[in-house]
Coordinates of C-alpha atoms in Angstrom, one line a residue:
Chain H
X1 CA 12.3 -6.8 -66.9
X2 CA 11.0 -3.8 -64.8
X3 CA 7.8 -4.0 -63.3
X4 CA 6.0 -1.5 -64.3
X5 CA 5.4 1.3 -61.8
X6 CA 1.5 2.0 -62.8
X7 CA 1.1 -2.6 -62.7
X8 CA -2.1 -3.0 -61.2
X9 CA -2.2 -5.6 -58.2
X10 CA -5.4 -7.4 -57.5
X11 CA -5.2 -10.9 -55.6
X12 CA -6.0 -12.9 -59.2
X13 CA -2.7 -11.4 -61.0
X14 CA -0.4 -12.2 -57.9
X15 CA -1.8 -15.6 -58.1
X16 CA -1.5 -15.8 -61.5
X17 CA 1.8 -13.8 -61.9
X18 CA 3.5 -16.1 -59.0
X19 CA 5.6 -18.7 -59.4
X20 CA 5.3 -22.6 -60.1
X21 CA 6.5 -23.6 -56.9
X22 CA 3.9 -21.4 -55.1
X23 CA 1.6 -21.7 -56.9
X24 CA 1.5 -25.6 -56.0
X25 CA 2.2 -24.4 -52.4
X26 CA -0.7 -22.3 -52.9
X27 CA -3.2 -25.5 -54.3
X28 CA -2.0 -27.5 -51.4
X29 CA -3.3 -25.0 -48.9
X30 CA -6.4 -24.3 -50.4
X31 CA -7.1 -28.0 -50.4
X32 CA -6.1 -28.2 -47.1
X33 CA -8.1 -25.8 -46.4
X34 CA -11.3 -26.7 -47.9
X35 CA -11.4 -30.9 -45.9
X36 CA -10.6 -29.1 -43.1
X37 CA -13.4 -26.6 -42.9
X38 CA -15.0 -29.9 -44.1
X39 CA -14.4 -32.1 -41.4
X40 CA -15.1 -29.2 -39.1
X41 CA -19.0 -29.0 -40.7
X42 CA -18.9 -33.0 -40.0
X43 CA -17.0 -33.1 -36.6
X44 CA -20.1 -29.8 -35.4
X45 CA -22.9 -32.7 -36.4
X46 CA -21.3 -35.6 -35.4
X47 CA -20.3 -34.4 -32.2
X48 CA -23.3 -32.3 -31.4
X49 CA -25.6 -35.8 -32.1
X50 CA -23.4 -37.3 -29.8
X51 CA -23.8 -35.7 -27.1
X52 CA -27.6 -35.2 -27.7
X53 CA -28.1 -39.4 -27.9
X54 CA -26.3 -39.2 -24.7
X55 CA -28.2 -37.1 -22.7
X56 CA -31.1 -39.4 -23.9
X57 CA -30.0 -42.3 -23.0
X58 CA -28.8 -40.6 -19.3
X59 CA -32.4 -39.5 -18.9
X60 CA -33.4 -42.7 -19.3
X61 CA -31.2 -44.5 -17.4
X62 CA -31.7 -42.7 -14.0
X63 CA -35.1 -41.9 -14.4
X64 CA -35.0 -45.5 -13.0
X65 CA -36.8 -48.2 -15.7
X66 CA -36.2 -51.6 -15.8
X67 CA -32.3 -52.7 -16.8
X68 CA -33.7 -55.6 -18.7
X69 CA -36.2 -53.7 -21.4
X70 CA -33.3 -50.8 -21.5
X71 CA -31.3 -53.6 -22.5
X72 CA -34.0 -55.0 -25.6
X73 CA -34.5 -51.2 -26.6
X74 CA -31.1 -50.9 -26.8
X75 CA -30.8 -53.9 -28.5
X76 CA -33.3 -53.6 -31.3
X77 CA -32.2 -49.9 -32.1
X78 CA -28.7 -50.6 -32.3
X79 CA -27.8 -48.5 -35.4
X80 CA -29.0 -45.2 -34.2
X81 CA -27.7 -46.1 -30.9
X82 CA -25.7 -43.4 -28.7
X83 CA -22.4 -44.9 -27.5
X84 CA -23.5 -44.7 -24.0
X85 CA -26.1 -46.8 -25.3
X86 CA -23.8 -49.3 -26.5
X87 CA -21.5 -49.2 -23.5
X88 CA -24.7 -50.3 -21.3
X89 CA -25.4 -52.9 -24.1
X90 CA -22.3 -54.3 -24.2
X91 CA -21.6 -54.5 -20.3
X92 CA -25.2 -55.8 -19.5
X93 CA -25.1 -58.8 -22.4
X94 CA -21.8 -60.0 -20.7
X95 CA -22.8 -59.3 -17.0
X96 CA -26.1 -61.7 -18.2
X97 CA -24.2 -64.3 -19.7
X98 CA -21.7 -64.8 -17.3
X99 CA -25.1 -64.7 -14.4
X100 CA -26.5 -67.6 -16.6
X101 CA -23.4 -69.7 -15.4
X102 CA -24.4 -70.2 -11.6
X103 CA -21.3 -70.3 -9.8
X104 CA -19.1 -67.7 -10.9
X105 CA -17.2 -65.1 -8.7
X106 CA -18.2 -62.0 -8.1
X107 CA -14.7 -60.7 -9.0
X108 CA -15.0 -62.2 -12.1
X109 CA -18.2 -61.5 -13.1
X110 CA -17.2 -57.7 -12.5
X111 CA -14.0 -57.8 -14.2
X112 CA -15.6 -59.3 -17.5
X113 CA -18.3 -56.7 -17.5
X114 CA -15.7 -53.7 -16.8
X115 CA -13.2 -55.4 -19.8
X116 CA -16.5 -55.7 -22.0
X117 CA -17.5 -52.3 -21.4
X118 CA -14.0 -50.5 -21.9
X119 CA -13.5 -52.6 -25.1
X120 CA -16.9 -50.9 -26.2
X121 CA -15.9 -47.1 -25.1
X122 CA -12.2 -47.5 -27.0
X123 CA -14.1 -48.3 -29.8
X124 CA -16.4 -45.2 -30.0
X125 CA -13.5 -43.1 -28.7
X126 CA -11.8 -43.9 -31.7
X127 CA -15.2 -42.8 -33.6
X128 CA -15.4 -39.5 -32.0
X129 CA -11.9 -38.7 -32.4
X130 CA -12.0 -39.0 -36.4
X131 CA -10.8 -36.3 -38.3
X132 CA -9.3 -34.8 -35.0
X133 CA -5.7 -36.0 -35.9
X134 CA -6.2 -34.2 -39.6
X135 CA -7.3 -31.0 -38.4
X136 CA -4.5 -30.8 -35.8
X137 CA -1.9 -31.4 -38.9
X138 CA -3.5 -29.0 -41.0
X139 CA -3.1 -26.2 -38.2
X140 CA 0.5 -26.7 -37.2
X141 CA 1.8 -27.6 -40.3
X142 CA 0.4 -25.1 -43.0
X143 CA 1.7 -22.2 -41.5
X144 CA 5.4 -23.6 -42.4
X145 CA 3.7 -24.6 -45.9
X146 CA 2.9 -20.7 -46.7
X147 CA 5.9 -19.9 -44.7
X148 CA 7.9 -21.7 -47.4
X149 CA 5.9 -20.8 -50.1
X150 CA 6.7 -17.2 -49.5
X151 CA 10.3 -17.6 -48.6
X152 CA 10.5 -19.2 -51.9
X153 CA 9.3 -16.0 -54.0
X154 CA 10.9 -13.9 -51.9
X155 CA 14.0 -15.6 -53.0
X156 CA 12.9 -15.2 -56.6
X157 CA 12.1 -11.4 -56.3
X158 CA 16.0 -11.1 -54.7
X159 CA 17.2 -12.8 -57.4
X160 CA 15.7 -10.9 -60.1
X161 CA 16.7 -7.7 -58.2
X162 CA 20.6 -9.0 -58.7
X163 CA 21.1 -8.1 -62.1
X164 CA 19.8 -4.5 -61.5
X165 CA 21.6 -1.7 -61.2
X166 CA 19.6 0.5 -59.4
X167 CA 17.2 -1.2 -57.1
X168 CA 14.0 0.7 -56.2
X169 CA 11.5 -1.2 -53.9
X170 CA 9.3 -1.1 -57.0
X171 CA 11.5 -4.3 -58.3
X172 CA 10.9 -6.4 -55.1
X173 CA 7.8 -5.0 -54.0
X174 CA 5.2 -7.1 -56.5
X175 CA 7.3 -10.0 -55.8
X176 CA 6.7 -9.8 -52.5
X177 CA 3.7 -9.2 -52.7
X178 CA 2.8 -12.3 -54.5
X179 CA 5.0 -14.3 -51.9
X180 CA 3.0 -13.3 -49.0
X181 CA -0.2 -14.8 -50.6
X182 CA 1.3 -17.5 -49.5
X183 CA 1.7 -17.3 -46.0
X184 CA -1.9 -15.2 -45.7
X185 CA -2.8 -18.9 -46.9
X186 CA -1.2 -20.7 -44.9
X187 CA -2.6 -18.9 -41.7
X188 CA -6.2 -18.8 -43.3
X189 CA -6.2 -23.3 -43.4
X190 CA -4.6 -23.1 -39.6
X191 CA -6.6 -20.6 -37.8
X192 CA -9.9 -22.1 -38.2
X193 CA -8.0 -25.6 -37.7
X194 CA -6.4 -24.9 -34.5
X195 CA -9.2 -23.3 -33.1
X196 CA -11.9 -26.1 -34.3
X197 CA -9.5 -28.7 -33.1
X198 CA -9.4 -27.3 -29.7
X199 CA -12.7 -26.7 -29.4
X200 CA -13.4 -30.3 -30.8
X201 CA -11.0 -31.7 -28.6
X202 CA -12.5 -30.7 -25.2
X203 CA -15.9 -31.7 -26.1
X204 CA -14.6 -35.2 -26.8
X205 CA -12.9 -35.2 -23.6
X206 CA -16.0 -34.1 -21.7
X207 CA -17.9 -36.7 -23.6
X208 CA -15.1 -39.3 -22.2
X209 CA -15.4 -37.8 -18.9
X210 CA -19.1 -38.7 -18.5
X211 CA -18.7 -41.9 -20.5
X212 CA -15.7 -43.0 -17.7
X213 CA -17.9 -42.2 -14.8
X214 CA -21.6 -43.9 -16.3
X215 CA -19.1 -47.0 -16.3
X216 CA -18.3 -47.0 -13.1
X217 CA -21.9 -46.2 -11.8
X218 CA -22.8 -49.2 -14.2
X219 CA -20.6 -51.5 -12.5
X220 CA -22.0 -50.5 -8.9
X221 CA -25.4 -51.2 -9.8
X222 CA -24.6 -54.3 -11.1
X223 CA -22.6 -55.3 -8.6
X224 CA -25.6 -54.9 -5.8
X225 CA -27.6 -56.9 -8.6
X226 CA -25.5 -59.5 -7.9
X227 CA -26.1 -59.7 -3.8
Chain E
X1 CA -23.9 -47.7 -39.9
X2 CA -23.2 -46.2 -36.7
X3 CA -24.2 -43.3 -35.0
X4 CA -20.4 -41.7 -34.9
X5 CA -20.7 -41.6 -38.6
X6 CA -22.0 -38.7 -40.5
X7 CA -24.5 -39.2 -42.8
X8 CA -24.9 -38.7 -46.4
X9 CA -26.9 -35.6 -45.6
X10 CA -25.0 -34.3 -43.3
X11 CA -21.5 -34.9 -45.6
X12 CA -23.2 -32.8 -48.2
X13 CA -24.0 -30.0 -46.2
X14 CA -20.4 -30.0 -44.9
X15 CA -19.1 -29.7 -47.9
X16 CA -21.5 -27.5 -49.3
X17 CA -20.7 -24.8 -46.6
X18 CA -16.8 -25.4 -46.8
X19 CA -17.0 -24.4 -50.3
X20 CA -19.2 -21.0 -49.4
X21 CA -16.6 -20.4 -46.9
X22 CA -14.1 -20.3 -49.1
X23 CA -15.9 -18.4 -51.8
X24 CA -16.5 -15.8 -49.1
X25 CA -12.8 -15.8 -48.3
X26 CA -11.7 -15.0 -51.8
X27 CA -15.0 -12.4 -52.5
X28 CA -13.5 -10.5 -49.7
X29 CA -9.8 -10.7 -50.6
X30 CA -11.1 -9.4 -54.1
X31 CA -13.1 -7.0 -53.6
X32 CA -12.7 -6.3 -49.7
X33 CA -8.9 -4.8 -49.6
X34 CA -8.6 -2.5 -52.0
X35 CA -5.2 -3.4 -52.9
X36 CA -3.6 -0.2 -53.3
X37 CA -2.7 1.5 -56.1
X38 CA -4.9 4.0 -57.1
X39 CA -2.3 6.3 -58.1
X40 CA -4.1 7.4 -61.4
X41 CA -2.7 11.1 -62.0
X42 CA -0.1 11.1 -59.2
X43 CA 1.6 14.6 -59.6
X44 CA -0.8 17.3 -60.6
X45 CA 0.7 20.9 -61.7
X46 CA -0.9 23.9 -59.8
X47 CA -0.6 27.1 -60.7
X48 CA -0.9 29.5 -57.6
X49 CA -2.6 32.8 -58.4
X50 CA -1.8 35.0 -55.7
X51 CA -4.8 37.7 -56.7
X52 CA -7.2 36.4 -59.0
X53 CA -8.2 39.1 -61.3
X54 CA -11.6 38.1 -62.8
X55 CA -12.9 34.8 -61.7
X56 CA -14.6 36.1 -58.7
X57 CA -15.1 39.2 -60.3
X58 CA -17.6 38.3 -63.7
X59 CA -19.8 36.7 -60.8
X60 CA -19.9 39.7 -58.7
X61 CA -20.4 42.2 -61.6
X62 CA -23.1 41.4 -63.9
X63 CA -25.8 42.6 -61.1
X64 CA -24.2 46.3 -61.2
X65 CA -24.9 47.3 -64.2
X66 CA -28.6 46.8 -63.7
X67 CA -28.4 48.5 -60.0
X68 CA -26.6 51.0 -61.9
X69 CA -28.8 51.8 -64.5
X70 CA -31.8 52.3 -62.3
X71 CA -30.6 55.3 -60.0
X72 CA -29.1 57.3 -63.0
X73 CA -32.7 58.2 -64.4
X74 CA -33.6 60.6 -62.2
X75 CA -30.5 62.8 -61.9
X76 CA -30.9 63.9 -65.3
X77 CA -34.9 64.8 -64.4
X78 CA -33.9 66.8 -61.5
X79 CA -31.6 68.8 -63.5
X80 CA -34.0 69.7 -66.7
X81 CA -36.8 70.9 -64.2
X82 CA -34.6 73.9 -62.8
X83 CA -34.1 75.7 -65.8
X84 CA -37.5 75.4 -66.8
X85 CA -38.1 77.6 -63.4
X86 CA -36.5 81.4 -64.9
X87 CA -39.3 80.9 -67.9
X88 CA -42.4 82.6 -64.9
X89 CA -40.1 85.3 -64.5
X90 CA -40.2 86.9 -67.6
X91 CA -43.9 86.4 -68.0
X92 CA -44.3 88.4 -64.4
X93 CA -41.8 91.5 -65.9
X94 CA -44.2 92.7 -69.0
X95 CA -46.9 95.1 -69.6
X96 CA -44.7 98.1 -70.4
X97 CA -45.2 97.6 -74.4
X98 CA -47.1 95.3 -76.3
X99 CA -43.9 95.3 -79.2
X100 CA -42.1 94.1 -76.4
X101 CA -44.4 92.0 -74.6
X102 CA -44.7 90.8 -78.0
X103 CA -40.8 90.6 -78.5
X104 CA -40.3 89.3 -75.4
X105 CA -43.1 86.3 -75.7
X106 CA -41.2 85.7 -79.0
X107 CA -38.3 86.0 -77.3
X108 CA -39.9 83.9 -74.5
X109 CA -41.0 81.2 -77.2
X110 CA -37.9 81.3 -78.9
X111 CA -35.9 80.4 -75.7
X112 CA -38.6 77.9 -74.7
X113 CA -37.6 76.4 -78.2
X114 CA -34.4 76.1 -76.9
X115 CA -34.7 75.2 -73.9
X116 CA -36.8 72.3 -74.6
X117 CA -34.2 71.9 -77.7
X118 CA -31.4 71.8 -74.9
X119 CA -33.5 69.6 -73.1
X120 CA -34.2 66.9 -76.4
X121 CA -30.4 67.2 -76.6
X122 CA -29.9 66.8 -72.9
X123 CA -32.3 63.6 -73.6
X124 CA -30.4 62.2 -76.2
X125 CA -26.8 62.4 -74.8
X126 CA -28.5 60.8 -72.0
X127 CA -29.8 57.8 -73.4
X128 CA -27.1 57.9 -75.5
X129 CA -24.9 57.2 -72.7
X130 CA -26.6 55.0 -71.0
X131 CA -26.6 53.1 -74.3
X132 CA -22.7 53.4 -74.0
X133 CA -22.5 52.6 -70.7
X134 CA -24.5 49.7 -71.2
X135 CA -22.4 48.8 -74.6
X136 CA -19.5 49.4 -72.3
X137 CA -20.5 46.4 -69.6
X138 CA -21.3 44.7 -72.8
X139 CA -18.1 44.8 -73.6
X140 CA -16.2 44.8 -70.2
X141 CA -18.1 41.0 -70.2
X142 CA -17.3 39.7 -73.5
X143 CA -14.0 40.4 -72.5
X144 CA -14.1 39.0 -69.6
X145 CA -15.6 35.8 -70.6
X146 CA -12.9 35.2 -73.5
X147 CA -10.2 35.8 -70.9
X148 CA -11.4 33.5 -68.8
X149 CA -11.9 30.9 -71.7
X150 CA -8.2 32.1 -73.2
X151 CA -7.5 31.2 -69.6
X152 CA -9.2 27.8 -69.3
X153 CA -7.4 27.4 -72.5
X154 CA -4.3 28.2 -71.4
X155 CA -4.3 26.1 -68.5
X156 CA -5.3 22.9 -70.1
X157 CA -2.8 23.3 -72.7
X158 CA -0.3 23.6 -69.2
X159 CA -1.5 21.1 -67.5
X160 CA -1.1 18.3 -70.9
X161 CA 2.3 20.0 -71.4
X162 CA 3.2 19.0 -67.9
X163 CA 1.8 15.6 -68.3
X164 CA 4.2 15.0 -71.5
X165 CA 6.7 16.4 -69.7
X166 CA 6.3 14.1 -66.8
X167 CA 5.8 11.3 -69.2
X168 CA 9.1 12.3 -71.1
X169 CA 11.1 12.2 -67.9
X170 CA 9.2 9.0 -66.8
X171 CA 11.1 7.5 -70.2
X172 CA 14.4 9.6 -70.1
X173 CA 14.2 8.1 -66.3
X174 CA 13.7 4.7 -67.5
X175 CA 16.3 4.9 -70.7
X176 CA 18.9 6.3 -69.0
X177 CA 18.0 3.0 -66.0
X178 CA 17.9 0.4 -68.5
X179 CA 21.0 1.6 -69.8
X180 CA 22.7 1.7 -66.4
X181 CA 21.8 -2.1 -66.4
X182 CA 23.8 -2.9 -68.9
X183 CA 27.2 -0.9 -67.7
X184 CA 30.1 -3.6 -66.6
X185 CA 32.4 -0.7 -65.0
X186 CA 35.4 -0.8 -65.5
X187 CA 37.8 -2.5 -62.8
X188 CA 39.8 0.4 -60.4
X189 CA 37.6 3.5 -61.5
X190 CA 38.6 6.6 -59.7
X191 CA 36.3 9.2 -58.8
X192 CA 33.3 10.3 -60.1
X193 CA 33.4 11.3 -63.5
X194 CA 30.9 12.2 -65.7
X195 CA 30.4 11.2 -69.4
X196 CA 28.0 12.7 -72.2
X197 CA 26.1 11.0 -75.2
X198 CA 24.1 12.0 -78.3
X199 CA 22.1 9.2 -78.9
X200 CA 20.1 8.9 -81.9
X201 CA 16.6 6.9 -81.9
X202 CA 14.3 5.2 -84.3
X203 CA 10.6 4.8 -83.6
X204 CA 11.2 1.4 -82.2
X205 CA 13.3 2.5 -79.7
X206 CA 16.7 1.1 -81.8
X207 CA 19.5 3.2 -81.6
X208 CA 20.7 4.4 -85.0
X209 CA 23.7 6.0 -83.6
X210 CA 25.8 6.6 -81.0
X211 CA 28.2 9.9 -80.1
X212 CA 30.4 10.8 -77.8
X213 CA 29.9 14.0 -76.2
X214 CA 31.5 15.0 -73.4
X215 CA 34.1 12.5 -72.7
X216 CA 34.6 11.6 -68.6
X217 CA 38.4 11.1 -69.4
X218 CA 38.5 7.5 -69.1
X219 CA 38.3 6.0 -71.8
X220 CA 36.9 2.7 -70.4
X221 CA 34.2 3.9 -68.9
X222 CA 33.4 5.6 -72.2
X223 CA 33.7 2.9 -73.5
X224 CA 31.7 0.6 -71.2
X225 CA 28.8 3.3 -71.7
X226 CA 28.7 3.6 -75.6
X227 CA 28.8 -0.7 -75.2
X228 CA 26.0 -0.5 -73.0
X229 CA 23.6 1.9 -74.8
X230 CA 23.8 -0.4 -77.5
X231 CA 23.4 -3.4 -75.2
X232 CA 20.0 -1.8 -73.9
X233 CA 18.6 -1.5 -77.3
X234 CA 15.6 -1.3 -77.5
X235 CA 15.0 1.3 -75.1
X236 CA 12.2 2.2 -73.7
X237 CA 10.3 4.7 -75.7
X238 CA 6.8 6.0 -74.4
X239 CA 3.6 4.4 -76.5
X240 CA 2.2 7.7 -77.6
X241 CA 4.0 7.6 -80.7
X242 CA 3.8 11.9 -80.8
X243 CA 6.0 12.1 -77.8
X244 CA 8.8 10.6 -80.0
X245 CA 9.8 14.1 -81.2
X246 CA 11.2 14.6 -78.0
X247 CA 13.5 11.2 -78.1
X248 CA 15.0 11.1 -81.9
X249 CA 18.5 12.9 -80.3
X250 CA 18.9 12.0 -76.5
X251 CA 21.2 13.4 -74.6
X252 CA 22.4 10.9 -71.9
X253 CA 24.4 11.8 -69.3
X254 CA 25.9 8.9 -66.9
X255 CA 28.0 8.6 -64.0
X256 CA 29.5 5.8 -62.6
X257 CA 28.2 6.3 -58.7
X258 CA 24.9 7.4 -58.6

């Protein structure tokens, strides 16, 4: 079959005109595609609130109130908590129980509170890194997806081009054509990814970075509590 | 429950602007690369006119005529006055006789006659040629215009005879390709050689029959030609079913390196 000179080539007929295989290959990206901008709308809110509810909660904290009615507030609005919020809650209900039982050591009393308080931050470490681990597969992987994809219609157009005697680029072109789709895919799901993970990935590390070092200003106040 | 969680809201909106980026995406890749292939009328046959005879010309001339016309009134008046002049001259001369004051006024009257005679003539062969001239440019101008549309003409009938043309090679192009196809050369062919065919078609691009013309002196490739014309049937025969004049006896040449 000659493609004709004069065929007319807009995106929907190479799509349509492509083969099985890339067509699937083609579905798969654009799914890929579509929960990863997805999970890049959610990650922008659920990050951004994050690190809004923490600079609450830091405002707060140093602007010097009692530890105690922090504590109940915290307490009481537990589901629309911050996690620094909870890491405070968490170290201060174990640093009170443990005070409760006259006696203890002060090395023990600390290391209970510190254990309580980095059992707390894993947890909401794992809650801010959600998605992360999807978005960083759809950007390294896809590329090889489209990459296939159009190696795999390229093959086609090759093939068909074997039982011709004469070949003219007209015979391959279209094929090509339609094989590339496939890799302009692939590169439209993994830009946005790679760049969204990255950007995603250093504001959950800064966010860790201030959560490591309220700890440890948590556990010094604390500690003079104790004395 | 917690915080870290997104929210209903928030899970709608998310997906609610993946979707729009995506629909973005594929409005540009439809209508924002123009993928190619405009093409349309590809060749176009020009003819080159070193000297154009008449299309600037019928612009430039139909004002002359009428800046013609007006100057050429009054030559003619200048000329009529002076020979009115010798008529005092006579009248100054008499008063020798009364018979021939008499003759001459007669004589006077009589030339006056003519003169103004000579001078109604004079007046007709004037606006009689101006009524020529003007018939003339009349003329020059019909003529011109049915040149130009015997032109026009002319060049539209060229320019569709050169798109059949092109059309006709287009298919002669992609017969004599699709009948390539379908050659299985002969094993150990030497040289070059050329081979000739009459082909007879049918409107649905069947062969009906087969001839050889001009053999290429081996047989087997003969052969392997005559096999593959049939082979290729049907050929490819342009839609417009009035080009097929030109396709009811091909002539097919083929070579075996080409």
């Amino acid at each position: 079959m000659i493609p004709s000179l004069s065929q007319n080539m807009s995106v929907i007929s190479l799509i349509t005109g492509a083969s099985v295989l890339v067509q699937i290959v083609l579905l798969l990206l654009l799914l890929a595609s579509m929960f990863s901008w997805y999970y890049i709308f959610l990650k922008i809110f659920m990050l951004k609130r994050a690190t809004r509810l923490a600079n609450e909660f830091e405002k707060d904290f140093w602007s010097g109130g009692d530890l105690n009615e922090l504590y109940q507030r915290a307490v009481n609005s537990r589901a629309s908590a911050g996690s620094l919020e909870r890491i405070f809650e968490a170290g201060f209900r174990e640093f009170s129980k443990h005070k409760k039982q006259s006696g203890t050591d002060v090395g023990v009393l600390m290391d209970g509170t510190r254990r309580a308080m980095r059992a707390t931050y894993q947890r909401e470490m794992d809650m801010l890194e959600s998605y992360l681990p999807f978005l960083a597969s759809v950007g390294s992987v896809s590329p090889y997806v489209g990459l296939f994809g159009t190696v795999w219609g390229i093959m086609n157009a090759f093939r068909g081009l074997a039982n011709v005697a004469q070949a003219t680029l007209a015979h391959v072109a279209p094929g090509i054509a339609e094989a590339l789709i496939a890799t302009a895919m692939g590169l439209f799901a993994a830009i946005p990814a790679v760049v969204a993970y990255n950007h995603f990935a250093g504001d959950v590390n800064r966010l860790a970075t201030r959560f490591d070092s309220f700890m440890e200003e948590f556990s010094n106040i604390l500690q003079r509590q104790v004395h | 429950m917690s915080y870290a969680y997104a929210t209903q809201d928030e899970k709608t909106i998310s997906g609610a602007m993946a979707l729009v980026m995506h629909l973005l995406f594929l409005l540009l890749l439809v209508f924002g690369v123009s993928w190619q292939h405009k093409q349309s009328d590809s060749a176009v046959i020009v003819d080159l006119w070193n000297n154009l005879p008449a299309l600037p010309q019928p612009k430039a001339e139909p004002p002359p005529p009428e800046a013609k016309a007006p100057p050429e009134p009054p030559k003619p008046v200048p000329k009529a006055e002076p020979k009115p002049k010798p008529e005092p001259k006579p009248v100054i001369k008499p008063d020798i006789a009364l018979k021939e004051k008499l003759e001459k006024e007669r004589k006077l009257k009589v030339e006056q006659e003519k003169l103004e005679e000579k001078k109604r003539e004079q007046e007709k062969a004037r606006v009689a040629l101006k009524e020529k001239r003007a018939k003339e440019v009349e003329a020059k101008q019909l003529a011109k215009e049915q040149d130009d549309a015997l032109r026009k003409i002319n060049e539209m009938q060229a320019a569709q005879a050169a798109a059949r043309g092109k059309q006709i090679d287009e298919y002669r192009r992609r017969i004599s390709e699709k009948v390539k196809r379908f050659i299985v050369l002969p094993p150990n062919l030497q040289g070059n050689p050329e081979v000739e065919f009459d082909v007879v078609l049918l409107p649905g691009g069947e062969v009906l029959g087969v001839k050889l013309r001009k053999s290429s002196a081996v047989t087997a490739y003969d052969n392997a030609v005559e096999r593959a014309i049939l082979k290729a049937q049907p050929l490819p025969l342009p839609p417009d079913p009035a080009l097929f004049n030109d396709f009811r006896e091909l002539k097919l040449k083929f070579r075996p390196k080409e």
